[in-house]
Coordinates of C-alpha atoms and ligand atoms in Angstrom, one line a residue:
M1094 CA -2.5 1.6 2.9
I1095 CA -5.7 0.1 1.6
K1096 CA -7.2 -2.1 4.3
T1097 CA -9.0 -4.9 2.7
V1098 CA -9.8 -6.8 5.9
E1099 CA -9.1 -6.1 9.5
W1100 CA -9.6 -7.8 12.8
T1101 CA -11.3 -5.6 15.4
D1102 CA -12.6 -6.1 18.9
D1103 CA -16.2 -6.0 17.5
G1104 CA -15.7 -8.3 14.5
V1105 CA -14.1 -8.5 11.1
R1106 CA -14.1 -5.2 9.2
V1107 CA -13.9 -5.4 5.4
I1108 CA -14.1 -2.9 2.5
D1109 CA -17.2 -3.7 0.5
Q1110 CA -15.6 -4.3 -2.9
R1111 CA -19.0 -4.4 -4.7
K1112 CA -19.5 -0.7 -3.9
L1113 CA -16.1 0.5 -5.3
P1114 CA -15.1 2.7 -6.9
H1115 CA -18.1 5.0 -6.1
E1116 CA -18.5 4.3 -2.4
E1117 CA -16.0 3.3 0.3
V1118 CA -18.0 1.4 2.8
Y1119 CA -16.6 -0.8 5.6
P1120 CA -19.2 -3.3 6.9
L1121 CA -18.5 -5.1 10.2
L1122 CA -19.0 -8.9 10.0
R1123 CA -19.9 -10.3 13.4
T1124 CA -20.4 -14.0 12.9
P1125 CA -18.7 -16.8 10.8
E1126 CA -22.0 -17.0 8.9
E1127 CA -21.7 -13.3 7.9
V1128 CA -18.1 -13.8 6.9
A1129 CA -18.9 -16.8 4.7
E1130 CA -21.8 -14.9 3.1
A1131 CA -19.5 -11.9 2.4
I1132 CA -17.0 -14.2 0.6
R1133 CA -19.8 -15.9 -1.4
Q1134 CA -21.3 -12.5 -2.4
M1135 CA -17.8 -11.1 -3.3
V1136 CA -17.9 -8.3 -0.8
V1137 CA -14.4 -9.7 -0.3
R1138 CA -12.8 -11.4 -3.3
G1139 CA -9.3 -12.3 -4.6
A1140 CA -7.7 -15.5 -3.6
P1141 CA -5.4 -14.4 -0.7
A1142 CA -8.0 -12.0 0.7
I1143 CA -10.6 -14.8 0.8
G1144 CA -8.2 -17.0 2.7
V1145 CA -7.3 -14.3 5.3
T1146 CA -11.0 -13.4 5.7
A1147 CA -12.0 -17.0 6.2
A1148 CA -9.3 -17.4 8.9
F1149 CA -10.7 -14.3 10.7
G1150 CA -14.2 -15.7 10.3
L1151 CA -13.2 -18.9 12.1
A1152 CA -11.4 -16.9 14.8
L1153 CA -14.5 -14.8 15.2
G1154 CA -16.6 -17.9 15.8
V1155 CA -14.1 -19.1 18.4
K1156 CA -14.0 -15.8 20.1
R1157 CA -17.8 -15.5 20.3
S1158 CA -18.6 -19.1 21.1
S1159 CA -20.4 -20.0 24.3
A1160 CA -18.8 -23.5 24.3
R1161 CA -18.0 -24.6 27.9
T1162 CA -15.4 -27.3 26.9
V1163 CA -12.7 -27.6 24.3
E1164 CA -14.7 -30.5 22.8
E1165 CA -17.8 -28.4 22.4
L1166 CA -15.7 -25.7 20.7
E1167 CA -14.1 -28.2 18.4
A1168 CA -17.5 -29.4 17.2
E1169 CA -18.6 -25.9 16.5
F1170 CA -15.3 -25.1 14.8
E1171 CA -15.6 -28.0 12.4
A1172 CA -19.1 -26.8 11.4
W1173 CA -17.7 -23.3 10.6
C1174 CA -14.8 -24.8 8.6
R1175 CA -17.4 -26.6 6.5
L1176 CA -19.4 -23.5 6.1
M1177 CA -16.4 -21.4 5.0
G1178 CA -15.3 -24.2 2.6
R1179 CA -18.6 -24.0 0.8
A1180 CA -18.3 -20.2 0.2
R1181 CA -16.3 -20.4 -3.1
P1182 CA -14.7 -23.4 -4.8
T1183 CA -11.8 -22.3 -7.0
A1184 CA -9.3 -20.2 -4.9
V1185 CA -7.3 -22.8 -3.0
N1186 CA -6.1 -20.1 -0.5
L1187 CA -9.6 -20.5 1.1
F1188 CA -9.0 -24.2 1.8
W1189 CA -5.3 -23.6 2.7
A1190 CA -6.4 -21.1 5.4
I1191 CA -9.1 -23.4 6.8
E1192 CA -6.6 -26.3 7.0
R1193 CA -4.1 -24.1 8.7
M1194 CA -6.7 -23.1 11.3
R1195 CA -7.6 -26.7 11.8
R1196 CA -3.9 -27.6 12.3
A1197 CA -3.6 -24.8 14.9
L1198 CA -6.6 -26.3 16.8
T1199 CA -5.0 -29.8 16.7
E1200 CA -1.8 -28.3 18.1
A1201 CA -3.6 -26.5 20.8
R1202 CA -5.3 -29.8 21.7
R1203 CA -2.0 -31.6 21.7
R1204 CA -0.7 -29.1 24.2
N1205 CA -3.7 -29.6 26.4
L1206 CA -4.4 -25.9 26.5
P1207 CA -7.4 -24.8 28.6
L1208 CA -10.3 -23.3 26.7
P1209 CA -9.4 -19.6 27.1
L1210 CA -6.0 -20.3 25.7
V1211 CA -7.3 -22.4 22.8
R1212 CA -9.4 -19.3 21.9
E1213 CA -6.4 -17.1 22.1
W1214 CA -4.3 -19.6 20.1
L1215 CA -6.7 -19.6 17.2
I1216 CA -7.2 -15.9 17.2
Q1217 CA -3.4 -15.5 17.1
E1218 CA -3.1 -18.0 14.2
A1219 CA -5.6 -16.0 12.1
Q1220 CA -3.6 -12.8 12.8
N1221 CA -0.4 -14.6 11.8
I1222 CA -2.1 -15.6 8.5
Y1223 CA -3.1 -11.9 8.0
R1224 CA 0.4 -10.6 8.7
E1225 CA 2.2 -13.2 6.7
D1226 CA 0.0 -12.4 3.7
I1227 CA 1.2 -8.8 3.8
E1228 CA 4.8 -9.8 4.2
T1229 CA 4.6 -12.4 1.5
N1230 CA 3.3 -9.9 -0.9
W1231 CA 6.3 -7.7 -0.3
R1232 CA 8.6 -10.5 -1.0
M1233 CA 6.7 -11.5 -4.2
A1234 CA 6.7 -7.9 -5.4
R1235 CA 10.4 -7.6 -4.9
N1236 CA 11.1 -10.9 -6.7
G1237 CA 8.8 -10.0 -9.6
A1238 CA 10.0 -6.4 -10.0
A1239 CA 13.3 -7.7 -11.3
L1240 CA 11.5 -9.1 -14.4
I1241 CA 10.0 -5.7 -15.3
P1242 CA 11.9 -3.7 -18.0
D1243 CA 12.4 0.0 -17.7
P1244 CA 10.3 1.5 -19.3
A1245 CA 7.5 -1.1 -19.4
R1246 CA 4.0 -1.4 -20.6
V1247 CA 2.3 -4.0 -18.5
L1248 CA -1.1 -5.6 -19.2
T1249 CA -3.0 -6.8 -16.1
H1250 CA -6.2 -8.8 -15.7
C1251 CA -8.8 -8.8 -12.9
N1252 CA -7.8 -7.2 -9.6
T1253 CA -4.5 -8.5 -8.2
G1254 CA -3.8 -5.5 -5.9
A1255 CA -4.2 -4.7 -2.2
L1256 CA -7.9 -5.5 -2.5
A1257 CA -7.2 -9.1 -3.6
T1258 CA -5.0 -9.7 -0.6
A1259 CA -4.9 -8.8 3.1
G1260 CA -3.9 -5.3 2.0
G1261 CA -0.7 -3.5 1.1
M1262 CA 1.0 -4.6 -2.1
G1263 CA -1.2 -7.3 -3.8
T1264 CA 0.1 -10.0 -6.0
A1265 CA 0.7 -9.1 -9.7
L1266 CA -0.1 -5.4 -9.0
G1267 CA 2.4 -5.6 -6.1
V1268 CA 5.1 -6.3 -8.7
V1269 CA 4.0 -3.1 -10.6
R1270 CA 4.1 -1.2 -7.3
A1271 CA 7.6 -2.5 -6.4
A1272 CA 8.9 -1.7 -9.9
V1273 CA 7.6 1.9 -9.6
L1274 CA 9.1 2.2 -6.1
M1275 CA 12.4 1.1 -7.7
G1276 CA 12.1 4.0 -10.1
K1277 CA 11.1 2.1 -13.2
R1278 CA 8.7 3.8 -15.5
V1279 CA 5.7 1.6 -15.8
H1280 CA 2.4 2.1 -17.6
V1281 CA -0.4 -0.4 -16.9
Y1282 CA -3.0 -1.5 -19.3
V1283 CA -6.0 -2.5 -17.2
D1284 CA -8.3 -5.1 -18.6
E1285 CA -11.9 -4.3 -17.5
T1286 CA -12.5 -8.0 -16.8
R1287 CA -16.0 -8.9 -17.7
P1288 CA -18.4 -9.8 -16.2
F1289 CA -17.7 -8.6 -12.7
L1290 CA -15.4 -5.7 -13.8
Q1291 CA -12.7 -6.1 -11.2
G1292 CA -10.3 -4.4 -13.5
A1293 CA -12.4 -1.4 -14.3
R1294 CA -13.8 -0.9 -10.8
L1295 CA -11.0 -2.1 -8.5
T1296 CA -7.6 -2.1 -10.3
A1297 CA -8.3 1.3 -11.9
W1298 CA -9.2 2.6 -8.5
E1299 CA -6.0 1.4 -6.9
L1300 CA -3.8 2.7 -9.6
L1301 CA -5.4 6.1 -9.7
K1302 CA -5.1 6.3 -5.9
E1303 CA -1.3 5.6 -6.2
R1304 CA -0.9 7.8 -9.3
I1305 CA 0.6 4.9 -11.3
P1306 CA 0.0 5.7 -15.0
A1307 CA -2.7 3.4 -16.4
T1308 CA -5.1 3.0 -19.3
L1309 CA -8.4 1.1 -19.0
I1310 CA -9.3 -1.2 -21.9
T1311 CA -12.1 -3.6 -22.5
D1312 CA -11.0 -7.3 -22.6
N1313 CA -11.4 -7.6 -26.3
M1314 CA -8.9 -4.8 -27.0
A1315 CA -6.0 -6.7 -25.5
G1316 CA -5.1 -8.5 -28.7
Y1317 CA -5.0 -5.3 -30.7
M1318 CA -2.8 -3.6 -28.1
M1319 CA -0.3 -6.5 -28.4
Y1320 CA -0.5 -6.3 -32.2
R1321 CA 0.4 -2.7 -32.1
G1322 CA 3.4 -3.4 -29.9
L1323 CA 2.0 -1.6 -26.9
V1324 CA 2.5 -4.5 -24.3
D1325 CA 5.9 -5.5 -23.0
C1326 CA 4.6 -8.2 -20.6
V1327 CA 1.5 -9.6 -19.0
L1328 CA 1.2 -9.9 -15.3
V1329 CA -1.7 -11.9 -13.7
G1330 CA -2.4 -13.5 -10.3
A1331 CA -3.8 -17.0 -9.8
D1332 CA -6.5 -18.7 -7.8
R1333 CA -4.9 -22.2 -7.9
I1334 CA -1.8 -23.6 -9.6
A1335 CA -1.6 -27.3 -10.2
A1336 CA 1.6 -29.4 -9.8
N1337 CA 2.4 -29.2 -13.6
G1338 CA 2.1 -25.4 -13.5
D1339 CA -1.4 -25.1 -15.1
V1340 CA -3.0 -21.9 -13.7
A1341 CA -6.6 -21.3 -12.7
N1342 CA -7.3 -17.5 -12.8
K1343 CA -10.0 -15.1 -13.6
I1344 CA -11.9 -15.9 -16.8
G1345 CA -10.1 -14.3 -19.8
T1346 CA -6.6 -15.1 -18.5
Y1347 CA -6.2 -18.0 -21.0
T1348 CA -7.1 -15.8 -23.9
L1349 CA -4.4 -13.3 -22.8
A1350 CA -1.8 -16.1 -22.5
V1351 CA -2.4 -17.4 -26.0
L1352 CA -2.3 -13.9 -27.4
A1353 CA 0.9 -13.2 -25.5
K1354 CA 2.6 -16.3 -26.9
E1355 CA 1.6 -15.4 -30.4
H1356 CA 3.2 -12.0 -30.0
G1357 CA 6.3 -13.2 -28.2
I1358 CA 5.3 -11.3 -25.0
P1359 CA 6.3 -12.8 -21.6
F1360 CA 3.4 -14.0 -19.5
Y1361 CA 4.1 -13.9 -15.8
V1362 CA 1.9 -15.3 -13.0
V1363 CA 2.4 -13.9 -9.5
A1364 CA 1.1 -15.9 -6.6
P1365 CA 2.0 -16.9 -3.1
I1366 CA 3.0 -20.5 -2.2
S1367 CA -0.5 -20.8 -0.6
T1368 CA -2.0 -20.7 -4.1
L1369 CA -0.1 -23.9 -5.1
D1370 CA -2.1 -27.1 -5.0
L1371 CA 0.5 -29.7 -5.7
S1372 CA -2.1 -32.4 -4.8
I1373 CA -3.7 -31.6 -8.2
E1374 CA -1.8 -33.0 -11.2
S1375 CA -3.0 -30.6 -13.8
G1376 CA -5.5 -27.8 -14.4
E1377 CA -8.3 -30.1 -15.7
H1378 CA -8.9 -31.2 -12.1
I1379 CA -9.3 -27.7 -10.7
P1380 CA -13.0 -27.0 -9.8
I1381 CA -14.2 -23.9 -11.8
E1382 CA -16.9 -21.8 -10.1
E1383 CA -20.0 -21.1 -12.2
R1384 CA -21.5 -17.8 -11.1
P1385 CA -25.1 -16.4 -11.4
A1386 CA -26.4 -15.5 -14.8
H1387 CA -27.3 -12.0 -13.8
E1388 CA -23.6 -11.1 -13.6
V1389 CA -23.5 -11.5 -17.4
T1390 CA -27.0 -10.2 -18.3
H1391 CA -26.8 -7.1 -16.0
I1392 CA -24.4 -4.3 -15.4
N1393 CA -24.9 -2.2 -12.3
G1394 CA -28.3 -3.8 -11.9
Q1395 CA -29.4 -2.8 -15.4
P1396 CA -30.3 -5.5 -17.9
I1397 CA -28.2 -5.5 -21.0
A1398 CA -29.5 -8.7 -22.6
P1399 CA -33.0 -9.9 -23.5
E1400 CA -34.7 -11.8 -20.8
G1401 CA -34.7 -15.6 -21.2
I1402 CA -31.4 -15.8 -23.0
A1403 CA -29.2 -18.8 -21.9
V1404 CA -26.1 -17.7 -20.1
A1405 CA -22.7 -19.3 -19.2
N1406 CA -20.7 -17.7 -16.4
P1407 CA -17.6 -19.7 -15.6
A1408 CA -15.7 -17.3 -13.2
F1409 CA -12.2 -18.8 -14.0
D1410 CA -10.3 -20.5 -16.7
I1411 CA -7.2 -22.7 -17.0
T1412 CA -4.1 -21.5 -18.6
P1413 CA -1.9 -24.5 -19.6
H1414 CA 1.6 -24.3 -18.2
R1415 CA 3.1 -24.1 -21.7
Y1416 CA 1.9 -20.5 -22.0
V1417 CA 3.4 -19.4 -18.7
T1418 CA 6.9 -17.8 -18.9
A1419 CA 7.5 -17.8 -15.1
I1420 CA 5.7 -18.1 -11.8
V1421 CA 6.7 -15.5 -9.2
T1422 CA 6.4 -16.5 -5.6
E1423 CA 7.6 -15.1 -2.3
R1424 CA 10.3 -17.9 -2.2
G1425 CA 11.6 -17.2 -5.7
I1426 CA 10.7 -17.4 -9.3
A1427 CA 9.7 -20.8 -10.8
H1428 CA 10.6 -21.5 -14.4
P1429 CA 9.6 -24.5 -16.6
P1430 CA 9.6 -27.4 -16.1
Y1431 CA 7.2 -26.4 -13.3
R1432 CA 6.7 -29.9 -11.8
E1433 CA 10.3 -29.7 -10.6
S1434 CA 10.6 -25.9 -9.9
L1435 CA 7.3 -25.6 -8.0
S1436 CA 7.8 -28.6 -5.8
A1437 CA 11.3 -27.4 -5.0
L1438 CA 9.9 -24.0 -3.9
A1439 CA 7.1 -25.7 -1.9
V1440 CA 9.4 -27.6 0.3
Q1441 CA 11.6 -24.6 1.1
P1442 CA 11.2 -23.5 4.8
D1443 CA 9.3 -20.2 5.2
V1444 CA 11.2 -17.1 5.9
A1445 CA 10.8 -15.5 9.4
H1446 CA 7.3 -15.0 10.6
S1447 CA 5.8 -12.1 12.6
P1448 CA 6.6 -11.9 16.3
A1449 CA 4.4 -13.8 18.7
D1450 CA 1.4 -12.1 20.3
E1451 CA 2.4 -10.4 23.5
G1452 CA -0.9 -11.4 25.1
I1453 CA -0.2 -15.1 24.6
R1454 CA 3.4 -14.7 25.7
A1455 CA 2.1 -13.1 28.9
E1456 CA 0.2 -16.4 29.5
G1457 CA 3.5 -18.3 29.1
V1458 CA 2.5 -19.9 25.9
S1459 CA 4.3 -19.3 22.6
S1460 CA 2.2 -18.5 19.5
P1461 CA 1.4 -21.2 16.9
E1462 CA 4.2 -19.8 14.7
G1463 CA 6.6 -19.3 17.5
S1464 CA 6.2 -22.9 18.7
Ligands
MRU2187 O1 -13.6 -13.8 -8.6 P1 -12.5 -13.1 -7.9 O2 -12.6 -11.6 -8.0 O3 -12.3 -13.5 -6.5 O4 -11.2 -13.5 -8.7 C1 -10.0 -13.0 -8.3 C2 -9.0 -13.3 -9.4 O5 -9.1 -14.0 -10.3 C3 -7.7 -12.7 -9.1 O6 -7.1 -12.4 -10.3 C4 -7.0 -13.8 -8.3 O7 -7.5 -14.0 -7.1 C5 -5.5 -13.8 -8.3 S1 -4.6 -12.5 -7.6 C6 -5.0 -12.3 -6.0

């Protein structure tokens, strides 16, 4: 299994996604500051992976803190939450994970836990977030695989695999993995995904590793592939989904959705409930990250454009809900009208969580999830 991020005794170990596919390097992040920087620099990227890594970063701060009282720890913790929250603006999973860690601290305070147990409580909560992400992806994959015909030619965008999550299945690519495991014959068309090339570098790497048949194309070839009848469905992930079903995802997603509609091809979004932001009415309110110009003007550090040219680099776009055929989540598949179907899924109770940490049980305290 590809391990995107891992909690170790010495810190948070991540695979450096900027070095893939040529080098497999696993730096160890030892402070919340290093974790936030790794998210900002896209060492770790992909909405669920960012959330899990941020939770580990907060747990790391708590573990290493020299605070002598819970109040001191709380003040430090708040500063790390703000630091993490500034790392990247669009993927709501980051803010979801920070809020969940904040709620865990509030609960630990409500129980009057002593400082050592508050530390354990928060480390446990980060590990719960990690484990649940992997389980969630399995459930999404199984739900989504039912939508995939056999045989199928699937077009994907960006990286939505193990690397975009805590590890294991991934979101949209998880659906492909599950369909293949079910014995379906799937061929994946992989959009290279300019400018950061997550498709060419990461998705292609994952698919080759698993021997799933795949063909790499540049983003501007997608329309022609559809025109030739080579695409049966489009599968993408999401970084934030508004209450009306508008989807923020990697730049270029909107183009694919419009093309898919024109060609009568289903356009599926695969995302966990933690990617829903029902506090946001529609896509126009979702903050879109603007990334540095050199990501557009350079490839692999080599300039490809004349110096001094003005550059736009919005990292995400908004796909209006009318282009989205269905949204696959771990709790089921949402169909239009999304305002109703998404809010119904959001209030469903979560399926069983992972077992409580034995260490905490030994102290006579149930884990946050077990409480
Ligand atoms: O800028 P990135 O690489 O973090 O963007 C990631 C994507 O857009 C993914 O497609 C997305 O997170 C959804 S699937 C996990």
